[in-house]
Each structure stands twice: as C-alpha cells, then as structure tokens.
Amino acid sequence: MTNELLDRALVEEATKKSGLIWVRGAGAPAARALWHVWHEGAACVVGDGPGEQPLPGLADGSAAEVTVRSKDKGGRIVAWSATAVELAPDSEAWEAAVAELKGKRLNAPDGEAMTGRWSRECRVVRLEPTGATMSLPDGSLAEAPLPSAATTRQPVPAGLPRLLFKGRKRR
C-alpha cells in the first residue's frame, strides 16, 4: 500500500512540474512529446485540430503509456500507464480542463477565441493514471531523423567577413 501511494505521488509531482510528457497511444508507432496540464488527478492535453498537437492513438477508453521527463535536465523520471478519456465539448469537466489548458497554451493564433475553436475543431483528452508505474528503459530511445532536404550547416558566404568587420577599425 505504501509503495502504491509513493508511486502515485511521484507520478503527480513529476507530471505537474514537467512541461512536456511523452505519450504513446494504443497502436501508435512511437511516443510523441505533448504539452499538458495536470488537473484533478490527470494529465490533460488538447489537440487533433488545426494548429494544435496531434494525439495519435488517444481514443476514448484506450490505454496509453506516459513517460515524464525532468524539466531541468530532460532525463526520464517516471513512466506510468494511463487510460485516455475524451471530454465532451462544453461539459463541466471540459470547461474546467480548458480553463487550465488555456493558461499554458503559448502563441495561440486566435487568442481569447481559442477555447471556441477547441470546442468546434479539437479534442481535449484526460490521461488518467491507472496506478501502475513501468520500469524505465536502460538505453537511449533516440531515433535517427527522417530523411529531409533541410539542412542546418552551410558554408559561410565569402563576403560575410567583410560585411561583419566593415565598420570596425583595428587598433
């Protein structure tokens, strides 16, 4: 009984303090990083709408695996199993969860109208802990990036040093 209470406290505190959680829904090929809020004993997420995060495999009543990372170091702290519960738009539970989510949503394109858009076009899902924690994997779960034409490193243009040091005089 004591271990169960300690596990529940660890899940709650770690999830409250973390800005992101990694969630793998039923049938999803890999876990996704999702922003969330901890509200009334569960992690609440919003998504699956235009401009919002995707929620693959998080159907109402499905199982999910949640991994919580440390906010300061980024390492895994705890992994726990959850049941996904989709909240009905404009219900009392939905309103309470959205009030919390609204304060955490950064850079919303529609500002105050975002809750109306969430009601029409998005899903709000509660990830309710089942009480079971899972053992953390030993190795890295990093995957190779997908092939892309995008690049971050290019040679410095030949004229750039002249432009940067044009106004400076050496003494």
One Martini backbone bead per residue (centre of mass of N, CA, C, O) as a GRO file, in nm:
protein
  171
    1MET     BB    1   0.057   0.063  -0.021
    2THR     BB    2   0.297   0.260   0.001
    3ASN     BB    3   0.401   0.231  -0.292
    4GLU     BB    4   0.143   0.335  -0.424
    5LEU     BB    5   0.155   0.622  -0.301
    6LEU     BB    6   0.437   0.694  -0.406
    7ASP     BB    7   0.375   0.661  -0.705
    8ARG     BB    8   0.148   0.870  -0.719
    9ALA     BB    9   0.322   1.109  -0.623
   10LEU     BB   10   0.534   1.095  -0.847
   11VAL     BB   11   0.349   1.132  -1.087
   12GLU     BB   12   0.227   1.405  -1.004
   13GLU     BB   13   0.484   1.579  -0.959
   14ALA     BB   14   0.630   1.527  -1.227
   15THR     BB   15   0.395   1.619  -1.415
   16LYS     BB   16   0.354   1.906  -1.308
   17LYS     BB   17   0.666   2.004  -1.366
   18SER     BB   18   0.637   1.924  -1.651
   19GLY     BB   19   0.611   2.042  -1.983
   20LEU     BB   20   0.654   1.742  -2.083
   21ILE     BB   21   0.518   1.455  -2.246
   22TRP     BB   22   0.536   1.111  -2.323
   23VAL     BB   23   0.312   0.964  -2.570
   24ARG     BB   24   0.161   0.631  -2.610
   25GLY     BB   25  -0.066   0.512  -2.797
   26ALA     BB   26  -0.272   0.305  -2.931
   27GLY     BB   27  -0.089   0.199  -3.215
   28ALA     BB   28   0.150   0.369  -3.191
   29PRO     BB   29   0.479   0.381  -3.302
   30ALA     BB   30   0.528   0.639  -3.112
   31ALA     BB   31   0.623   0.873  -2.911
   32ARG     BB   32   0.492   1.190  -2.795
   33ALA     BB   33   0.524   1.521  -2.752
   34LEU     BB   34   0.336   1.687  -2.485
   35TRP     BB   35   0.147   1.926  -2.382
   36HIS     BB   36   0.030   2.016  -2.043
   37VAL     BB   37  -0.192   1.946  -1.765
   38TRP     BB   38  -0.258   1.927  -1.425
   39HIS     BB   39  -0.592   1.788  -1.347
   40GLU     BB   40  -0.754   1.622  -1.122
   41GLY     BB   41  -0.548   1.355  -1.154
   42ALA     BB   42  -0.459   1.456  -1.457
   43ALA     BB   43  -0.361   1.463  -1.784
   44CYS     BB   44  -0.405   1.737  -2.005
   45VAL     BB   45  -0.501   1.748  -2.355
   46VAL     BB   46  -0.465   1.917  -2.674
   47GLY     BB   47  -0.604   1.834  -3.012
   48ASP     BB   48  -0.663   1.754  -3.349
   49GLY     BB   49  -0.613   2.039  -3.479
   50PRO     BB   50  -0.565   2.332  -3.601
   51GLY     BB   51  -0.251   2.411  -3.464
   52GLU     BB   52  -0.225   2.138  -3.316
   53GLN     BB   53  -0.158   1.865  -3.156
   54PRO     BB   54  -0.114   1.543  -3.196
   55LEU     BB   55  -0.330   1.234  -3.103
   56PRO     BB   56  -0.217   0.940  -3.132
   57GLY     BB   57  -0.414   0.679  -2.993
   58LEU     BB   58  -0.636   0.877  -2.827
   59ALA     BB   59  -0.887   0.714  -2.738
   60ASP     BB   60  -1.164   0.645  -2.590
   61GLY     BB   61  -1.044   0.408  -2.347
   62SER     BB   62  -0.755   0.397  -2.398
   63ALA     BB   63  -0.431   0.316  -2.386
   64ALA     BB   64  -0.133   0.453  -2.218
   65GLU     BB   65   0.200   0.585  -2.234
   66VAL     BB   66   0.388   0.763  -1.981
   67THR     BB   67   0.659   0.998  -1.999
   68VAL     BB   68   0.868   1.164  -1.767
   69ARG     BB   69   1.045   1.461  -1.746
   70SER     BB   70   1.286   1.669  -1.672
   71LYS     BB   71   1.297   2.009  -1.675
   72ASP     BB   72   1.616   2.058  -1.637
   73LYS     BB   73   1.755   1.779  -1.776
   74GLY     BB   74   1.548   1.567  -1.950
   75GLY     BB   75   1.514   1.320  -1.794
   76ARG     BB   76   1.390   1.036  -1.690
   77ILE     BB   77   1.161   0.952  -1.420
   78VAL     BB   78   0.867   0.841  -1.525
   79ALA     BB   79   0.643   0.563  -1.587
   80TRP     BB   80   0.295   0.546  -1.702
   81SER     BB   81  -0.025   0.437  -1.694
   82ALA     BB   82  -0.320   0.500  -1.906
   83THR     BB   83  -0.640   0.652  -1.951
   84ALA     BB   84  -0.836   0.762  -2.206
   85VAL     BB   85  -1.041   1.069  -2.180
   86GLU     BB   86  -1.292   1.214  -2.349
   87LEU     BB   87  -1.414   1.532  -2.360
   88ALA     BB   88  -1.695   1.699  -2.368
   89PRO     BB   89  -1.799   1.961  -2.511
   90ASP     BB   90  -1.900   2.195  -2.268
   91SER     BB   91  -1.851   2.060  -2.023
   92GLU     BB   92  -1.754   2.076  -1.705
   93ALA     BB   93  -1.482   1.925  -1.743
   94TRP     BB   94  -1.394   2.081  -1.994
   95GLU     BB   95  -1.392   2.367  -1.873
   96ALA     BB   96  -1.181   2.309  -1.653
   97ALA     BB   97  -0.950   2.212  -1.840
   98VAL     BB   98  -0.942   2.464  -2.031
   99ALA     BB   99  -0.868   2.672  -1.819
  100GLU     BB  100  -0.583   2.548  -1.781
  101LEU     BB  101  -0.481   2.527  -2.078
  102LYS     BB  102  -0.499   2.828  -2.161
  103GLY     BB  103  -0.253   2.922  -1.975
  104LYS     BB  104  -0.034   2.726  -2.147
  105ARG     BB  105  -0.085   2.846  -2.418
  106LEU     BB  106   0.130   2.917  -2.677
  107ASN     BB  107   0.084   3.108  -2.947
  108ALA     BB  108  -0.202   3.177  -3.015
  109PRO     BB  109  -0.372   3.280  -3.301
  110ASP     BB  110  -0.674   3.353  -3.135
  111GLY     BB  111  -0.666   3.370  -2.838
  112GLU     BB  112  -0.970   3.394  -2.687
  113ALA     BB  113  -1.096   3.201  -2.927
  114MET     BB  114  -0.972   2.915  -2.868
  115THR     BB  115  -1.201   2.766  -2.711
  116GLY     BB  116  -1.399   2.757  -2.950
  117ARG     BB  117  -1.213   2.594  -3.136
  118TRP     BB  118  -1.182   2.351  -2.953
  119SER     BB  119  -1.485   2.278  -2.952
  120ARG     BB  120  -1.506   2.236  -3.273
  121GLU     BB  121  -1.187   2.102  -3.364
  122CYS     BB  122  -1.111   1.954  -3.094
  123ARG     BB  123  -0.940   1.766  -2.838
  124VAL     BB  124  -0.999   1.658  -2.500
  125VAL     BB  125  -0.762   1.481  -2.290
  126ARG     BB  126  -0.751   1.243  -2.036
  127LEU     BB  127  -0.480   1.112  -1.832
  128GLU     BB  128  -0.541   0.839  -1.638
  129PRO     BB  129  -0.418   0.684  -1.388
  130THR     BB  130  -0.385   0.332  -1.297
  131GLY     BB  131  -0.115   0.291  -1.087
  132ALA     BB  132   0.102   0.208  -1.294
  133THR     BB  133   0.435   0.151  -1.311
  134MET     BB  134   0.727   0.167  -1.508
  135SER     BB  135   1.005   0.074  -1.639
  136LEU     BB  136   1.294   0.203  -1.734
  137PRO     BB  137   1.500   0.235  -1.975
  138ASP     BB  138   1.840   0.211  -2.032
  139GLY     BB  139   1.846   0.336  -2.297
  140SER     BB  140   1.817   0.497  -2.574
  141LEU     BB  141   1.531   0.640  -2.776
  142ALA     BB  142   1.669   0.735  -3.012
  143GLU     BB  143   1.619   0.853  -3.341
  144ALA     BB  144   1.650   0.881  -3.654
  145PRO     BB  145   1.616   1.098  -3.879
  146LEU     BB  146   1.442   1.198  -4.125
  147PRO     BB  147   1.447   1.242  -4.440
  148SER     BB  148   1.593   1.554  -4.576
  149ALA     BB  149   1.656   1.875  -4.729
  150ALA     BB  150   1.730   1.986  -4.480
  151THR     BB  151   1.953   2.236  -4.328
  152THR     BB  152   2.215   2.380  -4.099
  153ARG     BB  153   2.475   2.350  -4.284
  154GLN     BB  154   2.681   2.608  -4.427
  155PRO     BB  155   2.865   2.793  -4.592
  156VAL     BB  156   3.025   3.077  -4.574
  157PRO     BB  157   3.002   3.357  -4.710
  158ALA     BB  158   3.251   3.539  -4.855
  159GLY     BB  159   3.135   3.844  -4.766
  160LEU     BB  160   3.082   3.837  -4.455
  161PRO     BB  161   3.341   3.940  -4.315
  162ARG     BB  162   3.331   4.223  -4.445
  163LEU     BB  163   3.056   4.307  -4.324
  164LEU     BB  164   3.124   4.267  -4.018
  165PHE     BB  165   3.418   4.445  -4.037
  166LYS     BB  166   3.369   4.731  -4.169
  167GLY     BB  167   3.330   4.933  -3.903
  168ARG     BB  168   3.595   4.830  -3.798
  169LYS     BB  169   3.881   4.922  -3.609
  170ARG     BB  170   4.206   4.863  -3.576
  171ARG     BB  171   4.456   4.896  -3.293
   0.00000   0.00000   0.00000
